[in-house]
PDB file of C-alpha atoms in Angstrom:
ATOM      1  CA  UNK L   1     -15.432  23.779  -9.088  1.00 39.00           C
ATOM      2  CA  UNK L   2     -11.886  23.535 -10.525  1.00 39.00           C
ATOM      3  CA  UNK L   3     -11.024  27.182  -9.301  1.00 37.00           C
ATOM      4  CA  UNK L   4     -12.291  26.717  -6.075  1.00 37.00           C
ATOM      5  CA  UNK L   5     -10.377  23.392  -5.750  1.00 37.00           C
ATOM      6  CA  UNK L   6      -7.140  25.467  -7.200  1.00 37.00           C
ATOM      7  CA  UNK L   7      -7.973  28.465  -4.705  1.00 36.00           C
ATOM      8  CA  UNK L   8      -7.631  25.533  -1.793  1.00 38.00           C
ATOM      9  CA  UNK L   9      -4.727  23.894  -3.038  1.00 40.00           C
ATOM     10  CA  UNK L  10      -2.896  27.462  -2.993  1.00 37.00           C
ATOM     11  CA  UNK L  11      -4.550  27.918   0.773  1.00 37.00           C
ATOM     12  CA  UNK L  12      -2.874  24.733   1.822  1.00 40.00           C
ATOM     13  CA  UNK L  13      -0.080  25.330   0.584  1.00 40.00           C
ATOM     14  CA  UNK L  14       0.028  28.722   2.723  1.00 37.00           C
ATOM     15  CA  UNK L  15      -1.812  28.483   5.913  1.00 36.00           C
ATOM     16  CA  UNK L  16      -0.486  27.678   8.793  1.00 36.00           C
ATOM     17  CA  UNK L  17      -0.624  24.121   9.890  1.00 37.00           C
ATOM     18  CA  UNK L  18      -0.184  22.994   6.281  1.00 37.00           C
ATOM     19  CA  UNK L  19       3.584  23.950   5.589  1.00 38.00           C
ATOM     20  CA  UNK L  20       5.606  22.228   3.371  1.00 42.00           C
ATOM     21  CA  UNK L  21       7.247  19.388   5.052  1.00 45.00           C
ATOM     22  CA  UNK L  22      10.456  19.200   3.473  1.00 46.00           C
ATOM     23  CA  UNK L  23      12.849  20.139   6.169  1.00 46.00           C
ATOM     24  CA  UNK L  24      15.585  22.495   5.562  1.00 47.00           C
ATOM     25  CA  UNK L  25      18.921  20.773   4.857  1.00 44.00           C
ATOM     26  CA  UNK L  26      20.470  23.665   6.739  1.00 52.00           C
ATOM     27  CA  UNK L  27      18.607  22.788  10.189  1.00 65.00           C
ATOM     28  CA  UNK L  28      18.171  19.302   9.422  1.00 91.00           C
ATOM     29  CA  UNK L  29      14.657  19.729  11.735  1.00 96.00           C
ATOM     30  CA  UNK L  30      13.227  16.077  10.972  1.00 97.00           C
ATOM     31  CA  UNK L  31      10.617  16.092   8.622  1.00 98.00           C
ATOM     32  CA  UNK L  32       6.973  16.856   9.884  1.00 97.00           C
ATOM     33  CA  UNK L  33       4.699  14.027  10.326  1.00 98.00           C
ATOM     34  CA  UNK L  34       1.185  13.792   8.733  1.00 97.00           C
ATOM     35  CA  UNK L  35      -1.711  11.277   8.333  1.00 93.00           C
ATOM     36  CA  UNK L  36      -1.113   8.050   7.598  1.00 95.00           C
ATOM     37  CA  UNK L  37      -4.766   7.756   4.991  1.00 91.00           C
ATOM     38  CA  UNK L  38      -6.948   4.840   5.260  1.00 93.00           C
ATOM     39  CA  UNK L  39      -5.261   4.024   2.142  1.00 95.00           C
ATOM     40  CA  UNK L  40      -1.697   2.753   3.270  1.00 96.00           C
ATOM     41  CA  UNK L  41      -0.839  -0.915   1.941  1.00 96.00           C
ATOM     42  CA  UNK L  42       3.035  -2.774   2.944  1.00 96.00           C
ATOM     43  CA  UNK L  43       4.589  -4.488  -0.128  1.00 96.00           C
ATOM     44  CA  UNK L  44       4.428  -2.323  -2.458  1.00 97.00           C
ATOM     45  CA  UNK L  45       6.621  -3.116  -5.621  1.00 98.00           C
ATOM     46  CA  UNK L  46      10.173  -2.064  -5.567  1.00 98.00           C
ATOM     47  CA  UNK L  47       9.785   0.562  -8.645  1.00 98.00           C
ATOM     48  CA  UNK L  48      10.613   4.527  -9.268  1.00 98.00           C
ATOM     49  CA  UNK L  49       7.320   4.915 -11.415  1.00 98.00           C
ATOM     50  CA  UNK L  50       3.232   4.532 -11.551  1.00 98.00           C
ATOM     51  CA  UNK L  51       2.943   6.741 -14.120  1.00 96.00           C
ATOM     52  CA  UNK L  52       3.688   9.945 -16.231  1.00 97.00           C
ATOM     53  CA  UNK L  53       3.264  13.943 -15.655  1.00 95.00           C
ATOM     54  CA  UNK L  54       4.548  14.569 -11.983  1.00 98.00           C
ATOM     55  CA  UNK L  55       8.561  13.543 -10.671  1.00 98.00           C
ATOM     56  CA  UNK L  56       9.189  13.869  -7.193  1.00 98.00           C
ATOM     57  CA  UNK L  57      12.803  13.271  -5.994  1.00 98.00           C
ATOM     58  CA  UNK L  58      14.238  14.251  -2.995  1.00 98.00           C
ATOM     59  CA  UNK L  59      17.203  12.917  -0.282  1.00 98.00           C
ATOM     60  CA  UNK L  60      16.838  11.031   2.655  1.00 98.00           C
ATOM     61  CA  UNK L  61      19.053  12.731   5.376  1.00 98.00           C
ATOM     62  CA  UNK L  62      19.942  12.450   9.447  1.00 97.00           C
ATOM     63  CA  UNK L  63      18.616  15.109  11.775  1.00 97.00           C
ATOM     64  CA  UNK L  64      21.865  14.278  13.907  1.00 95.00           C
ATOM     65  CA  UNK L  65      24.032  15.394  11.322  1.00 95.00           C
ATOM     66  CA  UNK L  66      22.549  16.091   8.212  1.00 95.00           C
ATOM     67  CA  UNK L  67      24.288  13.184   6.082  1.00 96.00           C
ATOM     68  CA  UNK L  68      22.696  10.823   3.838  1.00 97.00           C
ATOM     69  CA  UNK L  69      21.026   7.697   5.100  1.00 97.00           C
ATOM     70  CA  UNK L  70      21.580   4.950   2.315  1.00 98.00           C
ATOM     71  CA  UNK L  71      18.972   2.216   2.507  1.00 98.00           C
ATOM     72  CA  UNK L  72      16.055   4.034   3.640  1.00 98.00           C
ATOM     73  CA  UNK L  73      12.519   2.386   2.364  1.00 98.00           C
ATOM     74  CA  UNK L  74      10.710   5.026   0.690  1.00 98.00           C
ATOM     75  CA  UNK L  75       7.149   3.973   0.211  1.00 98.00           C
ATOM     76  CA  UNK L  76       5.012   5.875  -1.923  1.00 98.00           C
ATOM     77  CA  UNK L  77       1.272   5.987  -2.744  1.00 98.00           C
ATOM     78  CA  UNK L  78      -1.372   8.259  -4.040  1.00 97.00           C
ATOM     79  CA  UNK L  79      -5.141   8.330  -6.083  1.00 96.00           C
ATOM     80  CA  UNK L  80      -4.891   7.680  -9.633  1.00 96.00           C
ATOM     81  CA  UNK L  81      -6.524   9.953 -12.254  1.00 94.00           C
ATOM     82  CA  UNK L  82      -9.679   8.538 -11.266  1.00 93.00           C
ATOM     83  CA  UNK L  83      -9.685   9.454  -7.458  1.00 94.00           C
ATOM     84  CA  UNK L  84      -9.206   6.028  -6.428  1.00 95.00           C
ATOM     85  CA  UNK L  85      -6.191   3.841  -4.545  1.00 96.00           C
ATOM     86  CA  UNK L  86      -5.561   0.812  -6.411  1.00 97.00           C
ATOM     87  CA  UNK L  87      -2.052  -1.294  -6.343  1.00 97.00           C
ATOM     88  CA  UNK L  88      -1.078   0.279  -9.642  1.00 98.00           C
ATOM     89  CA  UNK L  89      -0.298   3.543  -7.858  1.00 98.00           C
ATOM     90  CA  UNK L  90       1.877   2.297  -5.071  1.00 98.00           C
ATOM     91  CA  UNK L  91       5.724   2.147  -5.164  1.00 98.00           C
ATOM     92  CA  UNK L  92       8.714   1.270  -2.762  1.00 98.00           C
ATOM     93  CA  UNK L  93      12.231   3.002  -3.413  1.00 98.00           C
ATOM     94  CA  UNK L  94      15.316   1.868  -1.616  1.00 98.00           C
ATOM     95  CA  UNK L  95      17.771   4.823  -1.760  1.00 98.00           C
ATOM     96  CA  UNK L  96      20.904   3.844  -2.618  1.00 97.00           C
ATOM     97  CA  UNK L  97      24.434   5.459  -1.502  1.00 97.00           C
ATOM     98  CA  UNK L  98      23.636   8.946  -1.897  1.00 97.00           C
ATOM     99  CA  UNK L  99      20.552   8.505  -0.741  1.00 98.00           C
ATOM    100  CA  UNK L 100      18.188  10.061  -3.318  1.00 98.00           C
ATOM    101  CA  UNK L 101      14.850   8.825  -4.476  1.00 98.00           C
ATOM    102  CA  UNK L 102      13.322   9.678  -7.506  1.00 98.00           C
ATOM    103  CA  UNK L 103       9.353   8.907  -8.453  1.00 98.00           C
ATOM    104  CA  UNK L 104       7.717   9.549 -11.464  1.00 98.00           C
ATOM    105  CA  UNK L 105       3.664   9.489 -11.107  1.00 98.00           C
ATOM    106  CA  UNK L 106       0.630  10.827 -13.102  1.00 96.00           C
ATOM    107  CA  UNK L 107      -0.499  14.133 -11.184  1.00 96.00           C
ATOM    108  CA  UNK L 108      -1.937  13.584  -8.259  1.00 96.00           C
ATOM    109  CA  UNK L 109      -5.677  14.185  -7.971  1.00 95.00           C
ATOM    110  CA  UNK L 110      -7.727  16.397  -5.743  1.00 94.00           C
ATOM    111  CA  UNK L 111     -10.336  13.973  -3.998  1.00 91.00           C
ATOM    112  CA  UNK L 112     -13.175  14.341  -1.495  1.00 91.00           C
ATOM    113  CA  UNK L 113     -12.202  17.998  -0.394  1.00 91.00           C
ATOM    114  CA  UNK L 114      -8.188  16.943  -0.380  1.00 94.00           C
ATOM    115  CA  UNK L 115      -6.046  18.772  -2.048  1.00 96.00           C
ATOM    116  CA  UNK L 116      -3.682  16.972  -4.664  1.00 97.00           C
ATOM    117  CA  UNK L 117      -0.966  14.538  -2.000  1.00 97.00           C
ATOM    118  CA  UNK L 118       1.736  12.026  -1.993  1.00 98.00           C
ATOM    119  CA  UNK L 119       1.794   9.771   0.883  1.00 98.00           C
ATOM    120  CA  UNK L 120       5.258   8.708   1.867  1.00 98.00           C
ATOM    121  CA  UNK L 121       6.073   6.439   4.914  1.00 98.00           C
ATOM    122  CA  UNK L 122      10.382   6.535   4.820  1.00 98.00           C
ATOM    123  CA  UNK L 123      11.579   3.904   7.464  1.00 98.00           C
ATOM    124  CA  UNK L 124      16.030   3.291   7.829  1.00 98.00           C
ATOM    125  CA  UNK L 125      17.686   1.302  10.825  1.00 97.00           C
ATOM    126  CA  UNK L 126      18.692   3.457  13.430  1.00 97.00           C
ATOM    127  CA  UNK L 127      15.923   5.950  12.598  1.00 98.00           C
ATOM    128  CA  UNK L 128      12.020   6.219  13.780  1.00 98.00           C
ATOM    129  CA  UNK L 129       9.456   5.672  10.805  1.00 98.00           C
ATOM    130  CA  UNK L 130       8.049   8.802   9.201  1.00 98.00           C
ATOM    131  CA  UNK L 131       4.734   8.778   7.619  1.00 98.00           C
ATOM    132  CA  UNK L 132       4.057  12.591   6.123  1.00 98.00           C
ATOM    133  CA  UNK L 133       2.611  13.093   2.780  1.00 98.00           C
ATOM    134  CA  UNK L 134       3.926  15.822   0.011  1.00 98.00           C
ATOM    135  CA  UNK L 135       1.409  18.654  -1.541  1.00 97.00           C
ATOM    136  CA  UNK L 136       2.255  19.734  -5.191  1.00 97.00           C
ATOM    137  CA  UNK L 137       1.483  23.645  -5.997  1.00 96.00           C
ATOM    138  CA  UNK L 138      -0.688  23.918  -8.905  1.00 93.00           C
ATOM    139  CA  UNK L 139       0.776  23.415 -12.045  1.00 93.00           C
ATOM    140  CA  UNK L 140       4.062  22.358 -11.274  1.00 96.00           C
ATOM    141  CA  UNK L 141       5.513  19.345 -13.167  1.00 97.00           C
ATOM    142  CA  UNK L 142       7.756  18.469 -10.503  1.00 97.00           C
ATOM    143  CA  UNK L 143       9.397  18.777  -7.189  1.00 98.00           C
ATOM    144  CA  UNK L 144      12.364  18.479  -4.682  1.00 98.00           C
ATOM    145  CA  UNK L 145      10.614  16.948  -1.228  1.00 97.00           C
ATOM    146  CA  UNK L 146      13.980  15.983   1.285  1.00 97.00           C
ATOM    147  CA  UNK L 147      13.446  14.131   4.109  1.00 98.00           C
ATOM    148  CA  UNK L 148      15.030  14.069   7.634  1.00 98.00           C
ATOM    149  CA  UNK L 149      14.669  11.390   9.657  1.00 98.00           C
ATOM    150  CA  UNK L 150      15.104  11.159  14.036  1.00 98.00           C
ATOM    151  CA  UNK L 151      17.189   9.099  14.844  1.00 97.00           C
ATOM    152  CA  UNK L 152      15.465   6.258  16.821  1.00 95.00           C
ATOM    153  CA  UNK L 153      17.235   6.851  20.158  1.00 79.00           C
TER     154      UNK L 153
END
């Protein structure tokens, strides 16, 4: 069962319609959207970790220009090692000048067919909300996941 799950991860990774949605810096093409989850909760604690063995950091940047938006909410969630959504596993981020976020988790789990995920919903004035989620490869300790916002009008 793990290989199979493994062999799927890699496949989602790769097919088309799953592509990683970090947008290039280059283009600045805002960030693809994906599913909000059943799972999403406001409020979430103001904090950079839930737990140990994955990082994720990224930047928070304008498809108009490609420049940093300071002050975006990053809002974070995913299953803990057990499968399951609980408030222990949810995080917000305010990105500060340079507009980086950092978030240190416990490796997200494969659950109920999914493939291991990060949800993020990043929301800044002037820009619409994104909700989009982040897929680790397999095995990997860590990752670089930018964002880029629309601007709002």
């Amino acid at each position: 069962m793990k290989n199979i799950l493994f062999i799927f991860a890699i496949l989602a990774a790769l097919l088309p319609g799953t592509p990683d949605r970090t947008a290039s810096a280059a283009t600045c093409a805002p960030t693809e959207e994906d599913a909000l989850g059943p799972f999403y909760k406001p409020g979430a604690p103001i904090r950079s970790s839930v737990g140990k063995g994955y990082v994720l950091q990224g930047v928070v940047r304008s498809s108009k220009d490609c420049t940093a938006v300071p002050g975006a909410v990053v809002e974070l969630w995913l299953a803990g090692p057990d499968g399951g959504y609980d408030d222990a596993h949810r995080a917000t981020i305010i990105t500060g000048a340079s507009s980086a976020y950092r978030f240190e988790s416990n490796d997200p789990p494969p659950y109920d067919g999914r493939p291991p995920h990060i949800h993020l919903r990043v929301s800044a004035k002037g820009f619409k909300t994104l909700v989009t989620q982040h897929y680790p490869l397999p095995g990997s300790a860590n990752a670089v996941f930018d964002v880029v916002l629309a601007p709002s009008r």
